[in-house]
Coordinates of C-alpha atoms in Angstrom, one line a residue:
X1 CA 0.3 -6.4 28.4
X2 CA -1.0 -3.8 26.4
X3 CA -0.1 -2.5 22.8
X4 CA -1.6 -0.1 20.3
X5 CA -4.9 -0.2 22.5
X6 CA -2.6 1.9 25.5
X7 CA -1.5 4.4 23.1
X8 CA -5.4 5.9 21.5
X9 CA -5.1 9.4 21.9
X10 CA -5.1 12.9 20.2
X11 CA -3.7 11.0 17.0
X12 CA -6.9 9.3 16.4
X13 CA -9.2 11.5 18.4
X14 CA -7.9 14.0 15.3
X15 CA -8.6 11.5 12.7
X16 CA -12.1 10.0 13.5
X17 CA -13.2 13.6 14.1
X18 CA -12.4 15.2 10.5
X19 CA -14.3 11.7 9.4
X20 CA -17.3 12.9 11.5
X21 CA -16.7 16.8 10.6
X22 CA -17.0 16.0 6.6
X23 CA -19.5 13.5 7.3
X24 CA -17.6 10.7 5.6
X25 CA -18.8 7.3 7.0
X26 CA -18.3 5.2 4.0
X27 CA -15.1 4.5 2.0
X28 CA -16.3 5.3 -1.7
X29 CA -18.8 8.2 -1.2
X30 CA -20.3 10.4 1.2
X31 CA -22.6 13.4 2.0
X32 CA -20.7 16.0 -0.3
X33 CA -21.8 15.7 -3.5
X34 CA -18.7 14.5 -5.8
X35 CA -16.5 14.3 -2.8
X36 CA -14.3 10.8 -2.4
X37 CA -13.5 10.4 1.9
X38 CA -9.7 9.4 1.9
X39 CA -9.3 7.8 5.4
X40 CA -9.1 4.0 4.3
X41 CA -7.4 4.7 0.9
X42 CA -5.1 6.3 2.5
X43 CA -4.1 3.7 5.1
X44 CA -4.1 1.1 2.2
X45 CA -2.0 3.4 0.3
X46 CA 0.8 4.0 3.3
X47 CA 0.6 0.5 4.4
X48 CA 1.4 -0.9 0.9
X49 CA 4.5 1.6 0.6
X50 CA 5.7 0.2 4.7
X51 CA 5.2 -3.2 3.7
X52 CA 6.3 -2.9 0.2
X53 CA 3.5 -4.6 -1.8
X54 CA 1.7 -3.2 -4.6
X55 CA -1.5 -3.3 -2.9
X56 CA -3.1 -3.3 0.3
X57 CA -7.0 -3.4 0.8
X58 CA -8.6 -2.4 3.8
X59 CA -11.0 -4.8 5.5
X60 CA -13.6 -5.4 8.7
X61 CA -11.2 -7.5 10.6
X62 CA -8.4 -10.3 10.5
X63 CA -10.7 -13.3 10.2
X64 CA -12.3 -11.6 7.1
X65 CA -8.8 -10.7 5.4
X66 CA -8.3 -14.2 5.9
X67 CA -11.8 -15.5 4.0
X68 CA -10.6 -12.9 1.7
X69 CA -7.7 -14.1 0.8
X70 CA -8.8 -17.5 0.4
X71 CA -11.3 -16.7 -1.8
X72 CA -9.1 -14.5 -3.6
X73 CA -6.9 -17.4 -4.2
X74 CA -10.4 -19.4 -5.2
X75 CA -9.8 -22.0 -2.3
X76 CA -13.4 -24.4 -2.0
X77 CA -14.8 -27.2 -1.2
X78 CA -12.4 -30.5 -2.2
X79 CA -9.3 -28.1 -1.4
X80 CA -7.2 -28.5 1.2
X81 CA -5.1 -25.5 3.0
X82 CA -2.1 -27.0 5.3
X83 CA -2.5 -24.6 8.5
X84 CA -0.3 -25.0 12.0
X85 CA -2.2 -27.0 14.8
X86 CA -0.8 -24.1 17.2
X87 CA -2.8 -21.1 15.9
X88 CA -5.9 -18.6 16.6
X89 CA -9.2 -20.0 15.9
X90 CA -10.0 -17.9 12.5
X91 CA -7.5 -19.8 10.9
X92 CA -9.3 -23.1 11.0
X93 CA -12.6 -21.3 10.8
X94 CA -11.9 -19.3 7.6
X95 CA -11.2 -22.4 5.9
X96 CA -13.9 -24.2 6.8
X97 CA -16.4 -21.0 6.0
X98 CA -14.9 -21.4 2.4
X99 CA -15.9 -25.0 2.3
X100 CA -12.1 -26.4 2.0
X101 CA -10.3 -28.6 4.5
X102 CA -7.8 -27.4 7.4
X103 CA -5.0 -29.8 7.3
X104 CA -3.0 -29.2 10.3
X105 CA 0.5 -29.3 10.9
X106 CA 3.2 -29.2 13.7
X107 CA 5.0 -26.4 15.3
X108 CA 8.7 -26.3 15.6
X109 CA 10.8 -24.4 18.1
X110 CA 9.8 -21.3 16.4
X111 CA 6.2 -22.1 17.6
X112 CA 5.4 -21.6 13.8
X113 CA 4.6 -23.9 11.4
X114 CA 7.5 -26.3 10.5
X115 CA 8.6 -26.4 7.2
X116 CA 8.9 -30.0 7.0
X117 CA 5.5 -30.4 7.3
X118 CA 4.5 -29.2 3.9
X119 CA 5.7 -32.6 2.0
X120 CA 4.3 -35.0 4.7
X121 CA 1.2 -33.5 4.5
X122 CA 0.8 -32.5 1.0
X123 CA -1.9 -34.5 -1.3
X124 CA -3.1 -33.3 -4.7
X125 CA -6.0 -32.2 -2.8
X126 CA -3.7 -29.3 -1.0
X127 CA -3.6 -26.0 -2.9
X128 CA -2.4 -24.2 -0.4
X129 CA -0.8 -23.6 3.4
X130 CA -1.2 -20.9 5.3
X131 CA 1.6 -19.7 7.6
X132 CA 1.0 -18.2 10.6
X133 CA 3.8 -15.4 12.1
X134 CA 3.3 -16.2 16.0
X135 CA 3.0 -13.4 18.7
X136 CA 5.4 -11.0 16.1
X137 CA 8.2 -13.7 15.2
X138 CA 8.2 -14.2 11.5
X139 CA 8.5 -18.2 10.5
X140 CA 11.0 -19.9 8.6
X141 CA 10.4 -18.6 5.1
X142 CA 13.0 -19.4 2.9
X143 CA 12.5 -22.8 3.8
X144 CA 8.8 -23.1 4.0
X145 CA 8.4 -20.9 0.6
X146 CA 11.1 -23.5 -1.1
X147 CA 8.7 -26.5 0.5
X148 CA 5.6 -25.0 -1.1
X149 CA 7.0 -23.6 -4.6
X150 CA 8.1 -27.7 -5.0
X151 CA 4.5 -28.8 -4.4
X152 CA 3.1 -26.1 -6.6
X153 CA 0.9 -24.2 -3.5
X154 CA 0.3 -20.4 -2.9
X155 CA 1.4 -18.8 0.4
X156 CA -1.1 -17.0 2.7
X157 CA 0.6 -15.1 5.3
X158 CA -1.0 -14.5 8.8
X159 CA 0.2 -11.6 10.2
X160 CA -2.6 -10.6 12.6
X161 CA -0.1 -10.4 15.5
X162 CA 3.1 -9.3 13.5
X163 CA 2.6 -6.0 11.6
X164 CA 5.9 -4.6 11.4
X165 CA 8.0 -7.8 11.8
X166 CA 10.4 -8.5 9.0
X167 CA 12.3 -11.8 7.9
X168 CA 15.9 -10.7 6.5
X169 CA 14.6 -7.1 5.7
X170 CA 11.5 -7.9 4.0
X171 CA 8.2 -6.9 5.6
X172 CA 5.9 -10.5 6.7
X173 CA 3.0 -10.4 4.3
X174 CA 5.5 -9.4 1.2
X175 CA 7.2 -12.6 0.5
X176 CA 4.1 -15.3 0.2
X177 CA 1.3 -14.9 -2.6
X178 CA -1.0 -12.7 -0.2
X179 CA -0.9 -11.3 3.5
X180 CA -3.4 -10.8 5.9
X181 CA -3.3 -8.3 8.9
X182 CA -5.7 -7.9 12.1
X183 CA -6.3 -4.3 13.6
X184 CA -8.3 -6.5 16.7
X185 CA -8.0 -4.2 19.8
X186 CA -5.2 -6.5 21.5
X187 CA -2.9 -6.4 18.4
X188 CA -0.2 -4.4 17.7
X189 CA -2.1 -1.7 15.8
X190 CA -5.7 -1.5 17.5
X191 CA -8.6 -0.1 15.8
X192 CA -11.0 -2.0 17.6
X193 CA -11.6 -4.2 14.2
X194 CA -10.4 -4.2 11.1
X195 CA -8.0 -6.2 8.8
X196 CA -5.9 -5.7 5.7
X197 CA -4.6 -7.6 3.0
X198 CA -1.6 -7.1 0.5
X199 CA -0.4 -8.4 -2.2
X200 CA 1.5 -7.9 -5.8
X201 CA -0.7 -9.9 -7.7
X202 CA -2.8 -7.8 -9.8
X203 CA -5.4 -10.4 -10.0
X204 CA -5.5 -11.5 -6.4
X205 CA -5.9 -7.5 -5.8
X206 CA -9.2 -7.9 -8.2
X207 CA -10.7 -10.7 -7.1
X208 CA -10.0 -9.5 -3.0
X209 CA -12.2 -6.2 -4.0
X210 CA -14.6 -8.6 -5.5
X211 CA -14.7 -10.9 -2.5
X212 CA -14.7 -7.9 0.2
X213 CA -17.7 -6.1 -1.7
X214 CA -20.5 -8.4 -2.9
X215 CA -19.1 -9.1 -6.0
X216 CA -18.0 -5.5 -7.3
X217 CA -14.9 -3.7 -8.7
X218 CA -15.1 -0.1 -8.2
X219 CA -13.7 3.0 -10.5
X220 CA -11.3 3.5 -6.9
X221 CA -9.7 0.2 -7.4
X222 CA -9.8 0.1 -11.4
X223 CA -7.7 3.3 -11.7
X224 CA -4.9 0.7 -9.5
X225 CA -5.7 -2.2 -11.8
X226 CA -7.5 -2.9 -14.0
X227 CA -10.4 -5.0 -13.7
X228 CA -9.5 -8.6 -16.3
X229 CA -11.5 -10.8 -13.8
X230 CA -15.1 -12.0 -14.4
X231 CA -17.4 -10.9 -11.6
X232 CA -18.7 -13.4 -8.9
X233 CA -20.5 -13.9 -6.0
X234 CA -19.0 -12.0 -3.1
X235 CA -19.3 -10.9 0.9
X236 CA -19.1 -7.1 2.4
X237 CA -16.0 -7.2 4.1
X238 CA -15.7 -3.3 3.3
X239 CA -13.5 -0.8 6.0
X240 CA -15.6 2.0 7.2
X241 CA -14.0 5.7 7.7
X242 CA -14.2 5.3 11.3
X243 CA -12.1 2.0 11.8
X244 CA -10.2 3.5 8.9
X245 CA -8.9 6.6 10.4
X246 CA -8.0 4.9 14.0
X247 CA -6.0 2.5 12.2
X248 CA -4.2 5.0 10.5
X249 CA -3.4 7.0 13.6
X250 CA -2.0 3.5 15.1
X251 CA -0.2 2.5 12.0
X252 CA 1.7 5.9 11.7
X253 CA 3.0 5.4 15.6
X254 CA 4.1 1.9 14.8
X255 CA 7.9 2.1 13.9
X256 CA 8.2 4.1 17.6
X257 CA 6.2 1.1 19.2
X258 CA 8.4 -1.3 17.3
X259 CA 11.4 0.6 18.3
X260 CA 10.5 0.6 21.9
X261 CA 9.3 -2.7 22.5
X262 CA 12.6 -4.3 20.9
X263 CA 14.7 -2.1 23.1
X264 CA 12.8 -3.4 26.4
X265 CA 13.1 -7.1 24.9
X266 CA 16.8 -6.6 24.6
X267 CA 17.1 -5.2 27.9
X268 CA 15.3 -8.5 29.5
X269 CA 16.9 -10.6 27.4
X270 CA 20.4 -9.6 28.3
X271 CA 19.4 -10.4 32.1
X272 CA 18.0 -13.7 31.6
X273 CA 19.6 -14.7 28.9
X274 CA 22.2 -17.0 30.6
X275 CA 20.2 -19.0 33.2
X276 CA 20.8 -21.8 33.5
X277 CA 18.1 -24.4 32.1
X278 CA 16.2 -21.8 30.7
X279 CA 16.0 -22.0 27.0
X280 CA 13.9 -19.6 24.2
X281 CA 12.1 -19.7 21.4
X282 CA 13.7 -20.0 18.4
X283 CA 13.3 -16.9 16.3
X284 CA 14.9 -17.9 12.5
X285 CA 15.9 -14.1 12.1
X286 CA 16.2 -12.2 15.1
X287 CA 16.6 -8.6 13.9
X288 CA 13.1 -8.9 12.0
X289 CA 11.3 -9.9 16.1
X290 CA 8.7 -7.7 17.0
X291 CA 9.4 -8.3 20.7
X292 CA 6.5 -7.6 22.6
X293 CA 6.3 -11.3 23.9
X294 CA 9.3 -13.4 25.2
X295 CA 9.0 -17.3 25.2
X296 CA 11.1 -19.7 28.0
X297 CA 10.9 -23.4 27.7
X298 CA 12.0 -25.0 30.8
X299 CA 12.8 -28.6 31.2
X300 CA 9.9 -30.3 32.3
X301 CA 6.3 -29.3 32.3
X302 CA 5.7 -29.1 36.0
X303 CA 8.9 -26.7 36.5
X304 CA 7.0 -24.4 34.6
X305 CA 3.8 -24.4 36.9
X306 CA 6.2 -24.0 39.6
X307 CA 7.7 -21.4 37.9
X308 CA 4.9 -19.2 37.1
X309 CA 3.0 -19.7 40.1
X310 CA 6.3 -18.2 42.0
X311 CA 6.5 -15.0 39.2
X312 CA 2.5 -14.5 40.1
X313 CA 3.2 -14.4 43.6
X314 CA 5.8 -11.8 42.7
X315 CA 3.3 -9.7 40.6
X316 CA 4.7 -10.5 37.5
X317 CA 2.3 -11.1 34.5
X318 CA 3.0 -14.5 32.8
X319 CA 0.9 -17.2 31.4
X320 CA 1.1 -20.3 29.3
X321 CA -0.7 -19.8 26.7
X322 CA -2.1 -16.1 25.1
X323 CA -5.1 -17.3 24.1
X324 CA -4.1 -19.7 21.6
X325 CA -4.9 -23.5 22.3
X326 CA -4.1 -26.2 19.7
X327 CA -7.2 -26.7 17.1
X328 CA -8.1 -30.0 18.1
X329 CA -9.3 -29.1 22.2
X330 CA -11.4 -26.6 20.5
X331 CA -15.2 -27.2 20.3
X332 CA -15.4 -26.2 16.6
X333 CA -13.1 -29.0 16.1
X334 CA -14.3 -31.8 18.2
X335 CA -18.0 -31.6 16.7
X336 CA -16.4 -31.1 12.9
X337 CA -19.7 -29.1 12.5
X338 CA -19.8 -26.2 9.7
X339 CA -22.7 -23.6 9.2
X340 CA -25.2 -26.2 7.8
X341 CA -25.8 -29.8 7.6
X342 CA -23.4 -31.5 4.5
X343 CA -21.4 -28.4 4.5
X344 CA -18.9 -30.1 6.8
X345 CA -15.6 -30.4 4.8
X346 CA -14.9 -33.2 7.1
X347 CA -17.9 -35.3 5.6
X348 CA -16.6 -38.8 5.2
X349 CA -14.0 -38.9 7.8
X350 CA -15.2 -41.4 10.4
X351 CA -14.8 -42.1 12.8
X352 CA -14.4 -38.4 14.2
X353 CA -12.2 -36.8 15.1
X354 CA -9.9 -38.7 12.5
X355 CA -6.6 -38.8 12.4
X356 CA -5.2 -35.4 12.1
X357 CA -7.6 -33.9 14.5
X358 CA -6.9 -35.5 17.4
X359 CA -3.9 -34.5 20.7
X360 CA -2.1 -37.6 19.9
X361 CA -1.4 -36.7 16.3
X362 CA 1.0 -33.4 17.8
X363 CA 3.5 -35.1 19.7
X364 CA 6.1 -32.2 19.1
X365 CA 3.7 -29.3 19.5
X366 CA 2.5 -30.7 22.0
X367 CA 5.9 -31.5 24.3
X368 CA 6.7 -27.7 23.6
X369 CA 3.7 -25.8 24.8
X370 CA 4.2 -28.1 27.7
X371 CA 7.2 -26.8 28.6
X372 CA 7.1 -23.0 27.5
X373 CA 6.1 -19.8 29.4
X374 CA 5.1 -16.4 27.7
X375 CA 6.6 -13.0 29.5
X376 CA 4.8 -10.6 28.0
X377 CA 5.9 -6.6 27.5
X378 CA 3.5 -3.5 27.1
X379 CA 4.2 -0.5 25.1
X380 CA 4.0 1.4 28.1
X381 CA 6.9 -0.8 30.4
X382 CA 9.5 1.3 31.9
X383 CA 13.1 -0.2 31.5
X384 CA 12.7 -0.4 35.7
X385 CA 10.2 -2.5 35.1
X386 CA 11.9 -5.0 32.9
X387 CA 14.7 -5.0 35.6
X388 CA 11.7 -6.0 38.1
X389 CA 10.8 -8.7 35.7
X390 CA 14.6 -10.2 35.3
X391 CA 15.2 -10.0 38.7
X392 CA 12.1 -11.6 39.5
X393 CA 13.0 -14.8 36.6
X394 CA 16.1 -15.1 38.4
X395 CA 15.3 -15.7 41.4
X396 CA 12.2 -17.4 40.6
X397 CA 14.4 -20.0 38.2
X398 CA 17.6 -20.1 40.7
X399 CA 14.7 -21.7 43.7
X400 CA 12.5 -24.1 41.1
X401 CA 15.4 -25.2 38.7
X402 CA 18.6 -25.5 41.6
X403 CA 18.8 -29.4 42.8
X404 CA 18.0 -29.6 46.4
X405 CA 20.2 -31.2 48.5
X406 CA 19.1 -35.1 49.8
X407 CA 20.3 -36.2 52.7
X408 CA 22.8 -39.2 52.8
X409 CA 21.5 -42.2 53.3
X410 CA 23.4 -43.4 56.7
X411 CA 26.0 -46.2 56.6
X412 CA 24.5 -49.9 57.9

């Protein structure tokens, strides 16, 4: 497919080198004597003006915002966080490394979380649920932020995949308690590593710094907010210069990237919009779709086989899944095994898996991924080759989905 990764060039080639030139390598001091290097504050600073949040804070990667963030919110052991079954593996594993419980919860059409999940599952264990903004559509948020404001739980935003996206003009990552971003190379900006997280909760801000650098609040992040927060026992989670500079490069050239990959996703969608039983994802606000994947559900499961192995043999790229698989196939999962012996937050539950953690419990999840086909598009598609790709649907859908004709059984 190909996003930010296709697009590293004199931008960041620019940007790492004037970190190398000044000899810069680490965010809060380097070789010049007195001298402050500015790659990573400024990205933090440019990304919490885009996103609209009072603070951002650069980190090593996705999964880290995400332990971050949990510990910022001080989730551990004999908490539960409500996550969606149909998500990437750090979710579940961030949780876990914190010593709380993953809960996990159905999908709906939006391949999201469902909102109705949040009461059924709730306990007065649950402190908080963490949605997840799939493949650069933004979940339902008015409803799943009223669901969690009634049982009294913070929000944690995953928006590893969706940097950019917006849900009725506000940026994803904005609207819960804290947001968490992934700079992986296959996401939408591509630093290789590298995470963020934002927020406009001058204590969550604190204690982030705190659990991203063993412990510490730095004169950097004081003159933002003042430290009120006791210190505690942290990780190093710290953005180097390096990451931070590609990052910025990528970050500065998203709105063009955004811009261009909703045009090509309204060009495909305007071709294969009306076949006929084809049906899409449902994406609760349009306009806010980063549109760099397109998502078809067709009838039955083994239509879309047959339908993918015919766009294959056309030379169009399509899969099932992404790289996401439900939680319970995986092997972290199945064993229910943490880091050490007794620091299992599933100590207790027997038989294993227990209920919750097992296919049967995702009937609806399950019946949708089923049925659905990703078409991806890359930064770098030409609008011929989305008309390559509709045509190609078409026809594809017109020979697996059209009745064929049975012969008349003859008269006796």
């Amino acid at each position: 497919m190909g996003l930010g990764e296709c697009l590293v060039g004199d931008e960041e080639k620019a940007l790492v080198l004037a970190v190398l030139e000044q000899k810069q390598l680490f965010r809060y001091y380097g070789f010049k004597a007195g001298s402050v290097p500015a790659m990573a504050a400024t990205l933090e600073k440019e990304f919490a003006a885009a996103v609209g949040t009072r603070f951002a804070l650069g980190v090593t990667s996705g999964t880290a915002a995400l332990e971050v963030a949990l510990g910022a919110l001080g989730i551990g052991p004999g908490d539960d966080v409500i996550i969606p079954v149909w998500s990437w593996i750090s979710c579940f594993t961030a949780v876990v490394r914190l010593g709380a419980r993953p809960v996990l919860a159905e999908a709906d059409e939006t391949l999201n979380l469902d909102p109705a999940e949040i009461p059924r599952l709730c306990t007065p264990r649950t402190k908080a649920v963490l949605v997840v903004h799939y493949q650069g559509v933004p979940a339902d948020m008015d409803a799943i932020m009223a669901a969690a404001r009634v049982a009294k739980l913070r929000v944690i935003e995953d928006c590893a995949e969706s940097a950019g996206a917006t849900y009725r003009g506000q940026a994803v990552g904005s609207i819960g308690d804290v947001g968490t971003f992934s700079f992986q190379t296959r996401k939408i900006i591509a630093a290789g590593e590298g995470g963020m997280i934002v927020t406009n909760d001058g204590r969550l801000y604190e204690r982030a710094v705190r659990m991203s650098d063993v412990g510490q609040y730095r004169a950097f992040h004081e003159k933002q907010q003042p430290a009120s927060g006791e210190a505690f026992s942290g990780s190093n989670f710290r953005m180097n210069e390096l990451t931070a500079a590609v990052a910025l490069a990528q970050f500065r050239r998203l709105p063009r990237m955004i811009a261009r990959l909703r045009g090509l996703r309204e060009r495909l969608m305007e071709q294969i919009g009306g076949l006929p039983g084809v049906t899409f994802r449902r994406i609760p606000d349009p306009a806010g779709d980063l549109g760099f994947e397109t998502y078809v559900y067709l009838p039955r499961a083994e239509l879309v086989t047959k339908l993918r192995e015919s766009l294959a043999a056309a030379g169009v790229n399509c899969s099932q899944h992404t790289g996401t698989y439900c939680h319970y196939a995986r092997a972290y999962c199945q064993s229910g095994a943490a880091h050490a012996l007794g620091a299992s937050p599933f100590a207790g539950l027997v038989p294993w898996p227990a209920p919750g953690y097992r296919e049967r419990d995702f009937p609806r999840t399950n019946a949708l991924i089923a049925r659905m086909m990703a078409v991806p598009i890359g930064v770098l598609y030409t609008s011929e080759d989305i008309d390559f790709i509709a045509a190609a649907i078409g026809k594809a859908a017109a020979a697996v989905l059209t009745p064929k004709p049975t012969l008349a059984r003859a008269e006796r």
